[in-house]
């Protein structure tokens, strides 16, 4: 075969063996992505999270569900799924490894045979959208799990994926165009995802929410909606796991799950403006109804954001809209944690420690859109970054919850109003102002504009004084167990690698 002449080596990942030529895309840095995907899929099948009364009959009648690796390249994902599902493989009828490149499909077939999976994994040479669309013609042919792992954006596959996937199906999405999603080209982000992105400390959190909003919007067109199970921004890409359901009435809630973001140009504080809202109807009969269209009264919300920032009186810039709902399902994360612990003695995952730490970090992460950056706030107030246990204890002592973000170790997620968080920092700046000003490197060279901003914020009166006494409630399990939470770059010159060079 033509591909065989280009083979460079056989690699092993998980339980799969793989022939890897130069011309077909393979990135070893994404082993974490693939390990996690195997764990998620296994958990999804084992705990019957796929189970839905509308779909059970079709899944049972066709002898199990179908899985699609839509952009398979080398076939690695499909092969790992086939070999590492364990007992849950009995719930799967088969896996399709699809790719548009003829050379890639030829290689996939070789790898399928190398792993003795010809009776379970089939390859297809077609456009991913075409493969998904054709499967939607029959309930028995629908894919119940679709994995989208493109080079760059996956936006061009969203519409067909959410339309064609089976009820309560698992959609796994990777996007590597994080530069666009994080504000380097907001106009390109809008063209792809329907949202304006923006630079800032929370840009990776926002990137996840931009994609979730886009998936929800595409699903709504077909009377469907999404439920995020796990959403991660790691390394150079984002990886999201969502379920897709059908219920026309539920789509009426979608506007309330989306917000426009107002970001202060000066102090970088954000405010959210929901695009929709709803309330339970006063009529007791209607209020107890399971029909959402009957139970709720939907309306457009009042404007909640003023014309200037409450922290520094600065002007706002607008971006979004973004998803403002949960990006993780904590119950599902607990199941993932259990399954990971079961796998530990078998040494199944090469990235076990990282998966363990990240899952626990996501469990601890508060369900709060975006975050305030401790480094940005300290810089604006011309103070050294305070100890996290001090300002986190102050917030907890005041009756609020606080956590860090899995996307940024200096990101403060809290249910406290922004004014309260800034009050805590102002009090710390007041208490330690003299010594911090003296030891701040280059503090005398701070620009006049920055000095004015600092003085404007410091001049605002605090609502109250805060207690910085250490509170043990801020200690998390990931800290107590010294889990790997934020990994350094895994290799020299790591990243998304170059596009495959094979002609289709």
Short mmCIF file of C-alpha atoms in Angstrom, two decimals:
data_model
loop_
_atom_site.label_atom_id
_atom_site.label_comp_id
_atom_site.label_asym_id
_atom_site.label_seq_id
_atom_site.Cartn_x
_atom_site.Cartn_y
_atom_site.Cartn_z
CA UNK A 1 0.00 0.00 0.00
CA UNK A 2 1.06 3.60 -0.61
CA UNK A 3 0.81 4.45 3.06
CA UNK A 4 3.21 1.71 4.10
CA UNK A 5 6.11 3.45 2.36
CA UNK A 6 5.74 6.43 4.69
CA UNK A 7 5.53 4.51 7.98
CA UNK A 8 8.02 5.70 10.56
CA UNK A 9 7.23 3.62 13.63
CA UNK A 10 4.62 1.72 15.62
CA UNK A 11 3.56 3.50 18.79
CA UNK A 12 1.57 2.21 21.75
CA UNK A 13 -0.98 4.23 23.65
CA UNK A 14 -3.36 2.67 26.14
CA UNK A 15 -4.13 -0.80 24.79
CA UNK A 16 -3.82 0.28 21.16
CA UNK A 17 -0.92 -0.23 18.77
CA UNK A 18 -0.64 2.24 15.96
CA UNK A 19 1.28 2.68 12.73
CA UNK A 20 2.15 6.36 12.46
CA UNK A 21 3.27 7.91 9.13
CA UNK A 22 4.51 11.46 8.75
CA UNK A 23 1.58 12.41 6.55
CA UNK A 24 -1.26 11.60 8.96
CA UNK A 25 -1.99 13.71 12.02
CA UNK A 26 -0.89 12.33 15.41
CA UNK A 27 -0.06 14.35 18.51
CA UNK A 28 1.27 12.48 21.58
CA UNK A 29 0.62 15.53 23.77
CA UNK A 30 -3.11 14.83 23.47
CA UNK A 31 -2.80 11.49 25.24
CA UNK A 32 -4.50 13.20 28.19
CA UNK A 33 -7.42 14.12 25.92
CA UNK A 34 -7.76 10.53 24.73
CA UNK A 35 -7.32 8.98 28.19
CA UNK A 36 -10.03 11.24 29.57
CA UNK A 37 -12.33 10.48 26.63
CA UNK A 38 -12.03 6.74 27.25
CA UNK A 39 -12.88 7.30 30.92
CA UNK A 40 -15.87 9.52 30.10
CA UNK A 41 -17.25 7.08 27.52
CA UNK A 42 -16.83 4.10 29.83
CA UNK A 43 -18.59 5.96 32.67
CA UNK A 44 -21.37 7.11 30.35
CA UNK A 45 -22.05 3.51 29.29
CA UNK A 46 -21.57 1.81 32.66
CA UNK A 47 -23.95 4.06 34.57
CA UNK A 48 -26.56 4.12 31.78
CA UNK A 49 -26.38 7.88 31.46
CA UNK A 50 -27.39 7.29 27.85
CA UNK A 51 -30.66 5.70 29.02
CA UNK A 52 -33.76 7.51 27.77
CA UNK A 53 -37.25 6.16 27.20
CA UNK A 54 -37.35 7.61 23.67
CA UNK A 55 -34.15 5.89 22.65
CA UNK A 56 -34.10 2.63 24.62
CA UNK A 57 -36.27 0.74 22.14
CA UNK A 58 -34.08 1.70 19.19
CA UNK A 59 -30.82 0.93 21.00
CA UNK A 60 -32.13 -2.46 22.12
CA UNK A 61 -33.60 -3.41 18.74
CA UNK A 62 -30.38 -2.72 16.84
CA UNK A 63 -28.21 -4.67 19.27
CA UNK A 64 -26.51 -1.71 20.92
CA UNK A 65 -25.49 1.86 20.25
CA UNK A 66 -23.19 3.14 17.52
CA UNK A 67 -20.12 5.33 18.06
CA UNK A 68 -18.62 7.71 15.50
CA UNK A 69 -15.03 8.92 15.47
CA UNK A 70 -15.85 11.59 12.89
CA UNK A 71 -12.33 12.86 12.11
CA UNK A 72 -10.34 9.75 12.80
CA UNK A 73 -6.96 10.48 11.08
CA UNK A 74 -5.06 7.41 12.31
CA UNK A 75 -7.98 5.59 13.94
CA UNK A 76 -6.40 5.85 17.38
CA UNK A 77 -9.49 7.06 19.23
CA UNK A 78 -11.80 4.47 17.66
CA UNK A 79 -9.32 1.68 18.39
CA UNK A 80 -8.81 2.76 21.99
CA UNK A 81 -12.56 2.95 22.55
CA UNK A 82 -12.98 -0.55 21.12
CA UNK A 83 -10.19 -2.05 23.23
CA UNK A 84 -10.67 -0.15 26.51
CA UNK A 85 -14.44 -0.13 27.14
CA UNK A 86 -14.16 -3.40 29.06
CA UNK A 87 -17.50 -4.94 29.98
CA UNK A 88 -19.32 -1.91 28.58
CA UNK A 89 -18.39 -2.94 25.05
CA UNK A 90 -21.42 -5.27 25.11
CA UNK A 91 -23.63 -2.16 24.96
CA UNK A 92 -22.02 -1.02 21.71
CA UNK A 93 -22.96 -2.42 18.31
CA UNK A 94 -19.95 -1.00 16.54
CA UNK A 95 -17.63 1.95 15.97
CA UNK A 96 -17.18 3.89 12.74
CA UNK A 97 -13.82 5.58 12.11
CA UNK A 98 -14.45 8.27 9.49
CA UNK A 99 -12.02 10.47 7.59
CA UNK A 100 -12.10 12.52 4.39
CA UNK A 101 -8.53 11.61 3.45
CA UNK A 102 -8.17 8.42 1.40
CA UNK A 103 -4.63 7.92 2.71
CA UNK A 104 -5.88 8.28 6.28
CA UNK A 105 -8.66 5.74 5.71
CA UNK A 106 -6.14 3.32 4.23
CA UNK A 107 -4.00 3.71 7.34
CA UNK A 108 -7.03 3.35 9.64
CA UNK A 109 -7.85 0.02 8.02
CA UNK A 110 -4.29 -1.17 8.58
CA UNK A 111 -4.46 -0.15 12.24
CA UNK A 112 -7.83 -1.86 12.68
CA UNK A 113 -6.33 -5.09 11.36
CA UNK A 114 -3.19 -4.62 13.46
CA UNK A 115 -5.41 -4.53 16.56
CA UNK A 116 -7.69 -7.40 15.43
CA UNK A 117 -10.82 -5.24 15.45
CA UNK A 118 -12.17 -5.77 11.93
CA UNK A 119 -15.39 -7.26 13.30
CA UNK A 120 -16.10 -4.26 15.54
CA UNK A 121 -14.54 -1.13 14.00
CA UNK A 122 -15.27 -0.11 10.41
CA UNK A 123 -13.71 2.77 8.50
CA UNK A 124 -15.44 5.15 6.13
CA UNK A 125 -14.02 7.59 3.58
CA UNK A 126 -16.42 10.54 3.64
CA UNK A 127 -17.00 14.07 4.84
CA UNK A 128 -17.85 14.06 8.55
CA UNK A 129 -21.00 16.13 8.04
CA UNK A 130 -22.18 13.75 5.33
CA UNK A 131 -21.64 10.71 7.56
CA UNK A 132 -23.55 12.27 10.45
CA UNK A 133 -26.37 13.54 8.24
CA UNK A 134 -26.89 10.17 6.55
CA UNK A 135 -27.12 8.44 9.92
CA UNK A 136 -29.98 10.72 11.02
CA UNK A 137 -32.31 9.32 8.34
CA UNK A 138 -33.14 6.33 10.55
CA UNK A 139 -33.39 5.97 14.33
CA UNK A 140 -31.71 2.59 14.07
CA UNK A 141 -28.72 4.09 12.26
CA UNK A 142 -28.18 7.08 14.51
CA UNK A 143 -24.93 7.46 16.36
CA UNK A 144 -25.35 7.66 20.09
CA UNK A 145 -21.80 8.88 20.69
CA UNK A 146 -20.03 11.33 18.37
CA UNK A 147 -16.41 12.40 18.86
CA UNK A 148 -15.30 15.56 17.03
CA UNK A 149 -11.55 16.13 17.24
CA UNK A 150 -10.64 18.46 14.35
CA UNK A 151 -7.52 20.45 13.61
CA UNK A 152 -8.64 23.98 14.56
CA UNK A 153 -12.30 24.82 14.96
CA UNK A 154 -15.08 22.27 15.17
CA UNK A 155 -17.80 24.84 14.51
CA UNK A 156 -18.56 23.60 11.00
CA UNK A 157 -19.66 20.25 12.47
CA UNK A 158 -21.85 21.51 15.32
CA UNK A 159 -25.12 21.79 13.43
CA UNK A 160 -25.06 18.31 11.91
CA UNK A 161 -23.79 16.75 15.14
CA UNK A 162 -26.53 18.09 17.43
CA UNK A 163 -29.15 17.32 14.80
CA UNK A 164 -28.12 13.73 14.09
CA UNK A 165 -27.03 12.38 17.47
CA UNK A 166 -29.37 10.01 19.32
CA UNK A 167 -31.52 11.08 22.27
CA UNK A 168 -29.43 11.67 25.42
CA UNK A 169 -26.41 11.05 23.19
CA UNK A 170 -22.87 11.97 24.18
CA UNK A 171 -21.16 14.61 22.04
CA UNK A 172 -17.41 15.03 22.62
CA UNK A 173 -15.88 18.15 21.07
CA UNK A 174 -12.31 19.41 20.79
CA UNK A 175 -11.38 22.85 19.42
CA UNK A 176 -7.77 23.98 19.07
CA UNK A 177 -8.45 27.50 17.77
CA UNK A 178 -7.99 28.94 21.25
CA UNK A 179 -6.30 32.09 19.93
CA UNK A 180 -9.55 33.02 18.20
CA UNK A 181 -11.68 31.94 21.17
CA UNK A 182 -9.51 33.97 23.55
CA UNK A 183 -9.78 37.31 21.79
CA UNK A 184 -7.03 37.47 19.16
CA UNK A 185 -9.60 37.72 16.37
CA UNK A 186 -13.04 38.50 17.78
CA UNK A 187 -14.51 38.95 14.32
CA UNK A 188 -13.41 35.43 13.36
CA UNK A 189 -14.85 34.10 16.60
CA UNK A 190 -18.19 35.72 15.78
CA UNK A 191 -18.14 34.23 12.29
CA UNK A 192 -17.48 30.74 13.66
CA UNK A 193 -19.37 30.67 16.94
CA UNK A 194 -21.74 33.64 16.89
CA UNK A 195 -20.02 35.36 19.83
CA UNK A 196 -17.42 38.07 20.26
CA UNK A 197 -14.39 36.86 22.20
CA UNK A 198 -12.17 39.07 24.32
CA UNK A 199 -8.70 38.99 25.80
CA UNK A 200 -8.36 38.80 29.55
CA UNK A 201 -7.41 36.54 32.42
CA UNK A 202 -10.73 34.68 32.15
CA UNK A 203 -10.58 34.19 28.38
CA UNK A 204 -10.25 30.39 28.60
CA UNK A 205 -13.30 30.14 30.84
CA UNK A 206 -15.13 32.37 28.37
CA UNK A 207 -13.97 30.18 25.46
CA UNK A 208 -15.75 27.18 26.95
CA UNK A 209 -18.90 29.22 27.41
CA UNK A 210 -18.77 30.56 23.85
CA UNK A 211 -18.70 27.00 22.50
CA UNK A 212 -21.47 25.82 24.82
CA UNK A 213 -23.67 28.71 23.73
CA UNK A 214 -22.99 27.87 20.09
CA UNK A 215 -23.89 24.19 20.62
CA UNK A 216 -27.07 25.18 22.45
CA UNK A 217 -28.07 27.59 19.69
CA UNK A 218 -27.60 24.95 16.98
CA UNK A 219 -29.53 22.41 19.06
CA UNK A 220 -32.43 24.81 19.68
CA UNK A 221 -33.10 25.04 15.94
CA UNK A 222 -34.15 21.38 16.05
CA UNK A 223 -36.09 21.59 19.31
CA UNK A 224 -33.13 20.21 21.23
CA UNK A 225 -30.91 21.41 24.07
CA UNK A 226 -27.59 20.45 25.64
CA UNK A 227 -26.51 19.41 29.13
CA UNK A 228 -22.79 19.92 29.83
CA UNK A 229 -21.14 17.02 31.66
CA UNK A 230 -17.54 18.24 31.67
CA UNK A 231 -15.90 21.27 30.03
CA UNK A 232 -12.14 21.73 30.11
CA UNK A 233 -9.59 24.22 28.86
CA UNK A 234 -6.18 22.57 28.99
CA UNK A 235 -2.87 22.98 27.19
CA UNK A 236 -3.62 24.48 23.74
CA UNK A 237 -7.21 23.28 23.31
CA UNK A 238 -10.66 22.99 24.84
CA UNK A 239 -12.49 19.70 25.30
CA UNK A 240 -16.21 19.50 26.06
CA UNK A 241 -18.51 16.58 26.84
CA UNK A 242 -22.24 17.32 26.52
CA UNK A 243 -25.48 15.37 26.26
CA UNK A 244 -28.12 16.31 23.71
CA UNK A 245 -31.86 16.03 24.44
CA UNK A 246 -35.07 16.83 22.58
CA UNK A 247 -37.82 18.88 24.23
CA UNK A 248 -39.34 21.90 22.57
CA UNK A 249 -40.50 23.43 25.85
CA UNK A 250 -37.00 23.22 27.34
CA UNK A 251 -35.65 25.37 24.53
CA UNK A 252 -37.74 28.21 25.93
CA UNK A 253 -35.31 28.33 28.85
CA UNK A 254 -32.31 28.79 26.57
CA UNK A 255 -32.39 32.59 26.54
CA UNK A 256 -31.97 32.58 30.32
CA UNK A 257 -28.85 30.41 29.97
CA UNK A 258 -27.11 33.06 27.87
CA UNK A 259 -25.63 36.40 28.91
CA UNK A 260 -23.93 39.37 27.34
CA UNK A 261 -20.73 40.32 29.18
CA UNK A 262 -19.83 43.91 30.07
CA UNK A 263 -16.12 44.29 30.81
CA UNK A 264 -14.65 47.44 32.35
CA UNK A 265 -11.83 48.76 30.17
CA UNK A 266 -9.88 49.98 33.20
CA UNK A 267 -10.23 47.64 36.21
CA UNK A 268 -11.24 44.56 34.13
CA UNK A 269 -14.27 43.83 36.30
CA UNK A 270 -17.14 42.14 34.47
CA UNK A 271 -20.91 42.25 34.75
CA UNK A 272 -23.37 39.79 33.19
CA UNK A 273 -26.62 40.75 31.46
CA UNK A 274 -28.90 37.72 30.85
CA UNK A 275 -30.74 37.79 27.54
CA UNK A 276 -33.85 36.17 28.98
CA UNK A 277 -35.55 35.34 32.25
CA UNK A 278 -38.53 33.41 33.55
CA UNK A 279 -40.60 33.01 36.69
CA UNK A 280 -43.08 30.44 37.99
CA UNK A 281 -46.67 31.42 37.34
CA UNK A 282 -48.80 32.39 40.32
CA UNK A 283 -51.62 30.00 39.42
CA UNK A 284 -51.05 26.89 41.58
CA UNK A 285 -52.28 24.50 38.90
CA UNK A 286 -49.95 25.95 36.33
CA UNK A 287 -47.04 26.22 38.80
CA UNK A 288 -47.17 22.48 39.54
CA UNK A 289 -47.32 21.49 35.88
CA UNK A 290 -44.46 19.46 34.38
CA UNK A 291 -45.02 21.28 31.11
CA UNK A 292 -42.45 24.07 31.14
CA UNK A 293 -44.45 26.16 28.69
CA UNK A 294 -47.36 26.12 31.16
CA UNK A 295 -45.32 26.34 34.37
CA UNK A 296 -43.15 29.34 33.57
CA UNK A 297 -43.75 32.87 32.42
CA UNK A 298 -40.99 33.95 30.03
CA UNK A 299 -39.99 37.57 29.54
CA UNK A 300 -37.14 39.83 28.51
CA UNK A 301 -35.14 41.04 31.52
CA UNK A 302 -34.58 44.57 32.70
CA UNK A 303 -31.12 46.01 32.10
CA UNK A 304 -29.04 45.14 35.16
CA UNK A 305 -25.79 46.85 34.14
CA UNK A 306 -25.29 50.59 34.56
CA UNK A 307 -23.56 52.91 32.12
CA UNK A 308 -20.31 52.85 34.11
CA UNK A 309 -18.35 50.43 36.28
CA UNK A 310 -19.34 50.29 39.94
CA UNK A 311 -15.73 49.68 40.98
CA UNK A 312 -13.81 52.45 39.21
CA UNK A 313 -16.41 54.44 37.20
CA UNK A 314 -14.73 53.24 34.00
CA UNK A 315 -16.42 52.57 30.67
CA UNK A 316 -17.59 49.14 29.54
CA UNK A 317 -16.82 47.16 26.43
CA UNK A 318 -19.19 44.35 25.42
CA UNK A 319 -18.53 40.78 24.33
CA UNK A 320 -20.38 37.50 24.10
CA UNK A 321 -22.98 36.22 24.33
CA UNK A 322 -21.75 33.33 26.47
CA UNK A 323 -23.30 30.37 28.27
CA UNK A 324 -24.00 31.40 31.89
CA UNK A 325 -25.14 28.01 33.18
CA UNK A 326 -23.14 25.14 34.69
CA UNK A 327 -20.24 23.87 32.60
CA UNK A 328 -19.86 20.66 34.64
CA UNK A 329 -22.28 18.09 36.07
CA UNK A 330 -20.89 17.39 39.55
CA UNK A 331 -22.76 14.08 39.87
CA UNK A 332 -21.14 12.91 36.65
CA UNK A 333 -17.74 14.10 37.87
CA UNK A 334 -18.16 12.01 41.03
CA UNK A 335 -18.87 8.97 38.85
CA UNK A 336 -15.75 9.73 36.80
CA UNK A 337 -13.76 9.91 40.01
CA UNK A 338 -15.07 6.50 41.10
CA UNK A 339 -14.25 4.89 37.75
CA UNK A 340 -10.77 6.42 37.79
CA UNK A 341 -10.10 4.96 41.23
CA UNK A 342 -11.19 1.53 39.98
CA UNK A 343 -8.74 1.83 37.08
CA UNK A 344 -5.75 2.81 39.24
CA UNK A 345 -4.53 -0.72 40.15
CA UNK A 346 -4.64 -1.68 36.45
CA UNK A 347 -2.43 1.28 35.48
CA UNK A 348 -4.66 1.93 32.46
CA UNK A 349 -4.04 5.62 31.90
CA UNK A 350 -0.66 7.19 31.26
CA UNK A 351 -2.01 10.56 32.41
CA UNK A 352 -3.74 9.19 35.53
CA UNK A 353 -2.37 11.81 37.95
CA UNK A 354 -3.40 14.70 35.77
CA UNK A 355 -6.92 13.33 35.21
CA UNK A 356 -7.28 12.72 38.94
CA UNK A 357 -6.24 16.25 39.85
CA UNK A 358 -8.29 17.97 37.16
CA UNK A 359 -11.51 16.07 37.93
CA UNK A 360 -11.20 16.95 41.61
CA UNK A 361 -10.44 20.57 40.74
CA UNK A 362 -13.60 20.73 38.59
CA UNK A 363 -15.65 19.21 41.43
CA UNK A 364 -14.39 21.97 43.72
CA UNK A 365 -14.89 24.73 41.12
CA UNK A 366 -17.87 26.94 41.90
CA UNK A 367 -20.67 27.17 39.35
CA UNK A 368 -19.99 30.83 38.59
CA UNK A 369 -19.48 32.30 35.10
CA UNK A 370 -15.98 33.76 34.59
CA UNK A 371 -13.90 35.06 37.51
CA UNK A 372 -11.93 37.97 38.89
CA UNK A 373 -8.15 37.74 38.61
CA UNK A 374 -6.20 38.10 41.84
CA UNK A 375 -3.08 39.09 39.90
CA UNK A 376 -4.91 41.82 37.97
CA UNK A 377 -6.50 43.27 41.10
CA UNK A 378 -3.22 43.27 43.00
CA UNK A 379 -1.45 44.93 40.07
CA UNK A 380 -4.07 47.67 39.79
CA UNK A 381 -3.84 48.39 43.54
CA UNK A 382 -0.02 48.34 43.33
CA UNK A 383 0.33 45.62 45.92
CA UNK A 384 2.07 42.29 45.89
CA UNK A 385 -0.14 39.28 45.33
CA UNK A 386 -1.48 38.43 48.80
CA UNK A 387 -1.62 34.91 50.16
CA UNK A 388 -4.63 33.09 48.81
CA UNK A 389 -5.55 31.74 52.23
CA UNK A 390 -5.91 35.31 53.51
CA UNK A 391 -8.40 36.74 51.04
CA UNK A 392 -10.20 33.40 50.59
CA UNK A 393 -10.65 33.17 54.36
CA UNK A 394 -11.99 36.73 54.41
CA UNK A 395 -14.68 35.84 51.87
CA UNK A 396 -15.62 32.60 53.65
CA UNK A 397 -15.73 34.38 57.03
CA UNK A 398 -18.13 36.87 55.45
CA UNK A 399 -20.50 34.04 54.47
CA UNK A 400 -19.53 33.56 50.84
CA UNK A 401 -18.13 30.63 48.85
CA UNK A 402 -14.92 30.84 46.88
CA UNK A 403 -12.78 28.60 44.69
CA UNK A 404 -10.13 28.85 42.02
CA UNK A 405 -10.75 28.10 38.35
CA UNK A 406 -9.35 25.04 36.58
CA UNK A 407 -8.41 27.40 33.74
CA UNK A 408 -6.35 29.79 35.90
CA UNK A 409 -4.84 29.18 39.33
CA UNK A 410 -5.18 32.90 40.15
CA UNK A 411 -8.82 33.11 39.07
CA UNK A 412 -11.30 33.77 41.89
CA UNK A 413 -14.71 32.19 41.43
CA UNK A 414 -17.08 33.33 44.14
CA UNK A 415 -20.75 33.98 44.79
CA UNK A 416 -19.79 37.26 46.43
CA UNK A 417 -20.63 40.44 44.50
CA UNK A 418 -17.71 42.05 42.69
CA UNK A 419 -17.95 45.00 45.07
CA UNK A 420 -17.30 42.71 48.04
CA UNK A 421 -14.25 41.10 46.41
CA UNK A 422 -12.78 44.52 45.67
CA UNK A 423 -13.56 45.63 49.24
CA UNK A 424 -11.49 42.72 50.55
CA UNK A 425 -8.57 43.70 48.34
CA UNK A 426 -8.93 47.36 49.28
CA UNK A 427 -8.77 46.49 52.96
CA UNK A 428 -5.65 44.41 52.39
CA UNK A 429 -4.09 47.25 50.40
CA UNK A 430 -4.87 49.69 53.22
CA UNK A 431 -3.37 47.42 55.88
CA UNK A 432 -0.12 46.72 54.04
CA UNK A 433 0.13 49.80 51.79
CA UNK A 434 3.30 51.32 53.19
CA UNK A 435 5.58 48.28 53.14
CA UNK A 436 4.20 47.04 49.83
CA UNK A 437 4.71 50.40 48.15
CA UNK A 438 8.33 50.43 49.34
CA UNK A 439 9.08 46.90 48.16
CA UNK A 440 7.08 46.99 44.91
CA UNK A 441 9.65 46.81 42.09
CA UNK A 442 9.47 49.86 39.89
CA UNK A 443 6.57 51.35 41.84
CA UNK A 444 7.88 54.90 41.33
CA UNK A 445 7.72 54.43 37.57
CA UNK A 446 4.04 53.51 37.49
CA UNK A 447 2.22 55.49 34.82
CA UNK A 448 0.10 58.41 35.95
CA UNK A 449 -3.01 56.79 34.44
CA UNK A 450 -2.46 53.66 36.55
CA UNK A 451 -1.95 55.76 39.66
CA UNK A 452 -5.19 57.64 39.01
CA UNK A 453 -7.08 54.35 38.57
CA UNK A 454 -5.66 53.00 41.82
CA UNK A 455 -6.56 56.14 43.76
CA UNK A 456 -10.05 56.21 42.24
CA UNK A 457 -10.69 52.65 43.44
CA UNK A 458 -9.09 53.18 46.86
CA UNK A 459 -11.13 56.35 47.44
CA UNK A 460 -14.43 54.47 47.36
CA UNK A 461 -15.72 53.64 50.85
CA UNK A 462 -15.85 50.01 51.91
CA UNK A 463 -19.21 48.56 52.92
CA UNK A 464 -17.69 46.81 55.95
CA UNK A 465 -14.50 45.43 57.46
CA UNK A 466 -13.48 41.85 56.80
CA UNK A 467 -11.98 39.19 59.06
CA UNK A 468 -8.82 37.60 57.63
CA UNK A 469 -8.56 34.94 60.32
CA UNK A 470 -7.68 31.61 58.72
CA UNK A 471 -10.76 29.48 57.98
CA UNK A 472 -10.15 25.75 57.51
CA UNK A 473 -13.13 25.57 55.14
CA UNK A 474 -10.95 26.97 52.34
CA UNK A 475 -8.79 23.82 52.33
CA UNK A 476 -9.89 21.59 49.46
CA UNK A 477 -9.43 17.86 48.94
CA UNK A 478 -7.13 18.48 45.99
CA UNK A 479 -4.84 20.51 48.28
CA UNK A 480 -4.97 18.05 51.18
CA UNK A 481 -4.07 15.14 48.89
CA UNK A 482 -1.47 17.20 46.98
CA UNK A 483 -3.08 16.27 43.67
CA UNK A 484 -1.62 17.47 40.38
CA UNK A 485 -3.78 20.48 39.56
CA UNK A 486 -1.84 22.71 37.16
CA UNK A 487 0.69 20.85 35.04
CA UNK A 488 3.71 22.52 33.50
CA UNK A 489 4.22 22.25 29.74
CA UNK A 490 4.73 18.52 29.17
CA UNK A 491 7.44 18.68 26.52
CA UNK A 492 9.73 20.96 24.54
CA UNK A 493 8.06 22.58 21.52
CA UNK A 494 4.72 21.08 22.52
CA UNK A 495 1.50 22.36 20.98
CA UNK A 496 -1.10 21.62 18.31
CA UNK A 497 1.54 20.57 15.74
CA UNK A 498 1.25 21.22 12.01
CA UNK A 499 -1.64 20.28 9.78
CA UNK A 500 -1.40 16.86 8.12
CA UNK A 501 0.18 17.10 4.68
CA UNK A 502 -1.78 14.33 2.95
CA UNK A 503 -3.96 15.36 0.00
CA UNK A 504 -7.55 14.16 0.23
#
